[in-house]
XYZ file of C-alpha atoms in Angstrom:
338
model
C 0.000 0.000 0.000
C 1.351 3.411 -0.935
C 0.711 6.592 1.026
C -1.411 7.883 -1.842
C -3.722 4.867 -1.629
C -4.587 5.418 2.047
C -5.968 2.748 4.377
C -8.243 0.078 2.855
C -11.445 1.578 4.319
C -10.684 5.237 3.659
C -13.339 5.437 0.942
C -16.099 4.330 3.315
C -17.178 7.772 4.439
C -17.136 9.088 0.891
C -19.208 6.164 -0.333
C -21.672 6.786 2.493
C -22.129 10.320 1.163
C -22.510 9.113 -2.412
C -25.174 6.600 -1.413
C -26.962 8.799 1.144
C -29.879 9.230 -1.236
C -30.717 5.516 -0.834
C -32.014 6.146 2.684
C -33.695 9.400 1.736
C -35.606 7.747 -1.070
C -36.636 4.832 1.178
C -38.137 7.198 3.761
C -39.943 9.207 1.081
C -41.388 6.010 -0.395
C -42.563 4.860 3.036
C -44.435 8.157 3.453
C -45.904 7.915 -0.052
C -47.125 4.406 0.825
C -48.707 5.728 4.074
C -46.754 3.030 5.867
C -46.216 4.897 9.139
C -49.832 6.077 9.241
C -50.991 2.504 8.647
C -48.890 1.332 11.602
C -49.939 4.116 13.957
C -50.730 2.810 17.417
C -50.381 -0.842 16.476
C -48.014 -3.526 15.192
C -48.276 -5.874 12.232
C -46.449 -8.803 10.789
C -44.433 -8.154 7.673
C -47.052 -9.984 5.623
C -49.911 -7.953 7.096
C -48.100 -4.661 6.644
C -47.046 -5.524 3.098
C -50.644 -6.286 2.217
C -51.927 -3.048 3.729
C -49.217 -0.939 2.074
C -49.363 -2.728 -1.275
C -45.790 -4.032 -1.225
C -44.636 -6.737 -3.645
C -43.088 -9.725 -1.842
C -39.771 -9.407 -3.653
C -38.660 -6.186 -1.935
C -40.944 -6.042 1.092
C -38.733 -7.631 3.763
C -35.634 -5.680 2.742
C -37.619 -2.438 2.619
C -39.142 -2.897 6.063
C -35.856 -3.978 7.627
C -34.084 -1.041 5.977
C -36.526 1.219 7.843
C -35.655 -0.675 11.025
C -31.961 -0.014 10.393
C -32.730 3.670 9.813
C -34.427 3.907 13.214
C -37.969 4.462 11.952
C -39.462 1.010 12.570
C -39.064 -1.431 15.445
C -39.182 -5.188 14.847
C -40.091 -7.624 17.606
C -40.125 -11.178 16.333
C -41.977 -10.916 13.053
C -43.995 -7.830 14.003
C -43.241 -4.235 13.022
C -44.196 -1.012 14.794
C -43.332 2.665 14.489
C -40.506 4.018 16.614
C -41.540 6.933 18.868
C -39.998 9.441 16.436
C -41.832 7.947 13.455
C -45.100 7.868 15.411
C -44.699 11.537 16.286
C -43.446 12.937 12.998
C -44.496 10.573 10.184
C -48.117 9.768 11.026
C -50.469 11.961 9.008
C -52.660 14.224 11.113
C -50.383 14.382 14.138
C -49.170 17.860 15.200
C -45.509 17.044 14.556
C -46.090 15.532 11.097
C -43.304 16.249 8.600
C -44.460 13.860 5.910
C -45.687 16.757 3.801
C -42.079 17.722 3.221
C -41.233 14.123 2.308
C -43.994 14.128 -0.287
C -42.784 17.412 -1.766
C -39.227 16.082 -1.780
C -40.328 12.988 -3.694
C -42.507 14.829 -6.167
C -40.408 17.931 -6.826
C -37.091 18.191 -5.009
C -35.774 14.704 -5.756
C -36.095 15.121 -9.555
C -34.811 18.709 -9.443
C -31.665 17.758 -7.500
C -30.824 15.429 -10.373
C -30.240 18.629 -12.372
C -27.734 20.170 -9.946
C -24.828 19.875 -12.382
C -26.784 21.864 -14.973
C -27.694 24.506 -12.376
C -24.051 24.849 -11.336
C -23.027 25.330 -14.951
C -25.739 27.821 -15.853
C -26.738 29.512 -12.582
C -30.372 28.947 -13.492
C -33.165 27.381 -11.474
C -34.238 23.955 -12.678
C -37.978 24.159 -12.013
C -40.295 24.736 -14.985
C -41.273 28.341 -14.196
C -39.535 31.606 -13.414
C -41.675 31.695 -10.254
C -39.889 28.622 -8.986
C -41.513 26.443 -6.367
C -44.538 28.722 -6.053
C -45.704 27.589 -9.467
C -47.392 24.815 -7.484
C -50.138 27.258 -6.474
C -51.711 26.660 -9.867
C -52.654 23.104 -8.941
C -54.643 22.116 -5.835
C -52.792 18.888 -5.094
C -49.392 20.525 -5.628
C -50.440 23.462 -3.461
C -51.609 21.236 -0.609
C -48.365 19.282 -0.854
C -46.274 22.437 -0.761
C -48.242 23.976 2.106
C -48.017 20.722 4.044
C -44.279 20.805 3.516
C -44.099 24.353 4.841
C -46.128 23.308 7.887
C -43.578 20.563 8.490
C -40.663 22.973 8.195
C -42.241 25.629 10.421
C -43.829 23.332 12.989
C -40.880 23.142 15.355
C -39.905 26.749 14.753
C -43.293 28.012 15.884
C -42.942 26.613 19.392
C -39.393 27.948 19.697
C -40.440 31.366 18.395
C -43.306 31.514 20.869
C -40.824 30.926 23.702
C -37.677 32.830 22.729
C -39.262 36.244 22.061
C -41.020 38.454 24.637
C -44.497 38.644 23.095
C -46.010 40.252 26.209
C -44.762 43.625 24.993
C -46.726 43.490 21.734
C -50.332 43.083 20.651
C -50.208 42.382 16.891
C -48.160 40.216 14.533
C -48.031 39.686 10.773
C -46.564 36.474 9.390
C -45.207 37.249 5.921
C -45.771 34.301 3.636
C -47.806 32.806 6.462
C -49.409 30.293 4.078
C -52.281 28.495 5.807
C -51.612 29.909 9.249
C -49.761 27.102 10.974
C -47.101 29.266 12.636
C -49.588 31.994 13.516
C -51.776 29.320 15.119
C -48.915 28.318 17.411
C -48.300 31.937 18.400
C -51.914 32.740 19.246
C -52.363 29.522 21.197
C -49.308 30.310 23.314
C -50.085 34.043 23.502
C -53.873 34.517 23.227
C -53.617 38.295 23.458
C -52.008 38.498 20.008
C -53.923 39.801 17.006
C -52.433 37.714 14.159
C -52.521 38.167 10.383
C -51.067 36.012 7.609
C -49.986 37.897 4.502
C -49.661 35.733 1.395
C -50.650 35.455 -2.244
C -54.390 35.460 -3.066
C -54.583 31.809 -4.249
C -53.537 30.646 -0.767
C -56.526 32.167 1.026
C -58.945 29.274 0.539
C -56.328 26.825 1.815
C -55.811 29.117 4.815
C -59.565 29.117 5.493
C -59.677 25.343 5.180
C -56.740 24.755 7.525
C -57.623 27.273 10.230
C -61.111 25.747 10.381
C -59.531 22.325 10.912
C -57.408 23.821 13.704
C -60.476 25.327 15.366
C -59.126 28.837 14.794
C -61.418 30.099 12.052
C -61.826 33.840 12.534
C -59.056 33.949 15.118
C -56.307 34.618 12.547
C -56.898 36.955 9.626
C -55.675 36.494 6.061
C -54.443 39.487 4.046
C -53.942 38.799 0.352
C -51.229 40.527 -1.606
C -47.784 40.610 -3.139
C -44.803 41.409 -0.895
C -43.488 44.005 -3.330
C -46.602 45.435 -5.010
C -49.280 45.718 -2.323
C -49.447 47.593 0.993
C -48.351 45.514 3.966
C -50.546 45.471 7.086
C -49.379 47.627 9.994
C -48.379 45.660 13.113
C -46.118 45.602 16.149
C -44.180 42.564 14.949
C -43.468 41.037 11.545
C -42.246 37.474 11.078
C -40.288 36.678 7.899
C -39.524 32.973 8.139
C -37.982 31.099 5.211
C -38.747 34.138 3.068
C -35.554 36.134 2.454
C -33.659 33.113 1.147
C -36.000 32.970 -1.847
C -35.046 36.426 -3.156
C -31.877 37.992 -4.488
C -30.037 40.740 -2.581
C -32.082 43.563 -4.088
C -35.330 41.805 -3.220
C -34.241 41.228 0.378
C -33.313 44.862 0.893
C -36.531 46.085 -0.700
C -38.691 43.770 1.369
C -37.017 44.661 4.665
C -37.380 48.376 3.880
C -41.105 47.830 3.259
C -41.413 45.897 6.505
C -39.676 48.714 8.397
C -42.282 51.138 7.109
C -45.108 48.887 8.372
C -43.699 48.003 11.799
C -45.032 50.315 14.487
C -42.490 52.376 16.468
C -41.041 50.199 19.208
C -41.887 47.060 17.237
C -39.705 44.379 15.716
C -39.119 42.064 12.771
C -38.180 38.419 13.306
C -36.221 36.903 10.425
C -35.410 33.214 10.464
C -33.863 30.925 7.892
C -31.502 27.976 7.777
C -28.595 30.409 7.916
C -24.996 29.571 7.038
C -22.392 29.783 9.793
C -20.043 32.763 9.647
C -17.012 30.668 8.711
C -18.903 28.800 5.965
C -17.341 25.480 7.081
C -20.023 23.876 9.260
C -23.782 23.372 9.081
C -23.688 21.420 5.806
C -27.486 21.309 5.558
C -27.531 25.117 5.389
C -24.987 25.174 2.588
C -26.805 22.375 0.767
C -30.013 24.285 1.395
C -28.480 27.212 -0.425
C -27.959 24.937 -3.416
C -31.617 23.961 -3.089
C -32.491 27.639 -3.511
C -30.281 27.740 -6.612
C -32.335 24.863 -8.000
C -35.787 26.141 -7.034
C -35.769 29.952 -7.027
C -34.945 32.681 -9.537
C -32.231 34.309 -7.392
C -32.317 32.931 -3.868
C -29.623 31.602 -1.549
C -29.042 31.113 2.153
C -27.019 33.736 4.061
C -25.176 34.356 7.313
C -26.535 36.089 10.433
C -24.044 38.926 9.898
C -25.473 39.541 6.434
C -28.994 39.624 7.869
C -27.834 42.042 10.562
C -26.408 44.352 7.886
C -29.620 44.350 5.828
C -31.755 45.072 8.881
C -29.530 47.970 9.871
C -29.656 49.345 6.331
C -33.462 49.122 6.442
C -33.511 51.326 9.543
C -33.789 48.867 12.413
C -31.733 49.770 15.474
C -30.786 47.017 17.908
C -30.308 43.615 16.239
C -30.114 40.313 18.135
C -29.319 36.760 17.014
C -30.687 33.524 18.515
C -31.256 29.890 17.537
C -34.785 28.587 16.983
C -35.037 24.826 16.707
C -32.213 22.607 15.534
C -31.894 24.017 12.020
C -32.883 27.685 11.976
C -31.249 30.902 13.118
C -33.329 33.892 14.212
C -32.268 37.514 13.706
C -34.412 40.142 15.447
C -34.415 43.786 14.417
C -36.032 46.386 16.686
C -37.514 49.629 15.390
C -36.827 52.717 17.493
């Protein structure tokens, strides 16, 4: 063995990275097959579960045991059950459900990531419209899938946001791009004194009405329809811009934050959160990979660092700026208006 060859197993970690999509695709398929929802609160033999999920015998045992090895199923004898994490996060209808994101990943992100090389060569998004991922609003099923994915992404953030910020000082909040009101619902449940509004594109309103009714919050959260850049923003004490800035280019971010500053009441604040990149740009690989996801799915978006967000907020006119973590993936930057 020469020094250049390295130890016999030195390629193992690299091969793990190359084949990482195997596990991702298996989890997505399990969600698409409603496997975890089928198993909720019970256990089944492999034969029973295969029949319920419509699995062909050839791949069924390997598929189910692969999910065991990934920590999503438990096997006792010949019976399978959800692990606690799968029961909490992969059973449709449960508050912590993230399967909507898995479905979007399978239907849109997985194919688009196959075009990464082309995006890196051209700098162009690889979705079929210059409006990127939001093109899904033209189709009901695609819209529900996308909005479910956003609920999954924002679910954990909502609880953290409700706890990390002092809401007692404020009476009104606007969630920019609030979609069907999932994050606003968390805020008003934790802080009932808040007057909450979701500001999003007009086609989203009926999905907002549908979802808030299901949550038992119909009439408790308002919907304001409009375009971030063309229509007046509601006036409020606090604005939330979560997973919004990363979709736009630098000019769009600055313009939007300036518009928000105009609509925040004196003494109010804006809360910006995204999967921000660490200052040294060496850690948090999911944030850097997430930036490539924005390359693939948006006209000019990318992730950014907290220092960049601080600079844009200061330029927009916000005074004191604070940085905090919300959840395991997102960073929160708070700008206060004097």
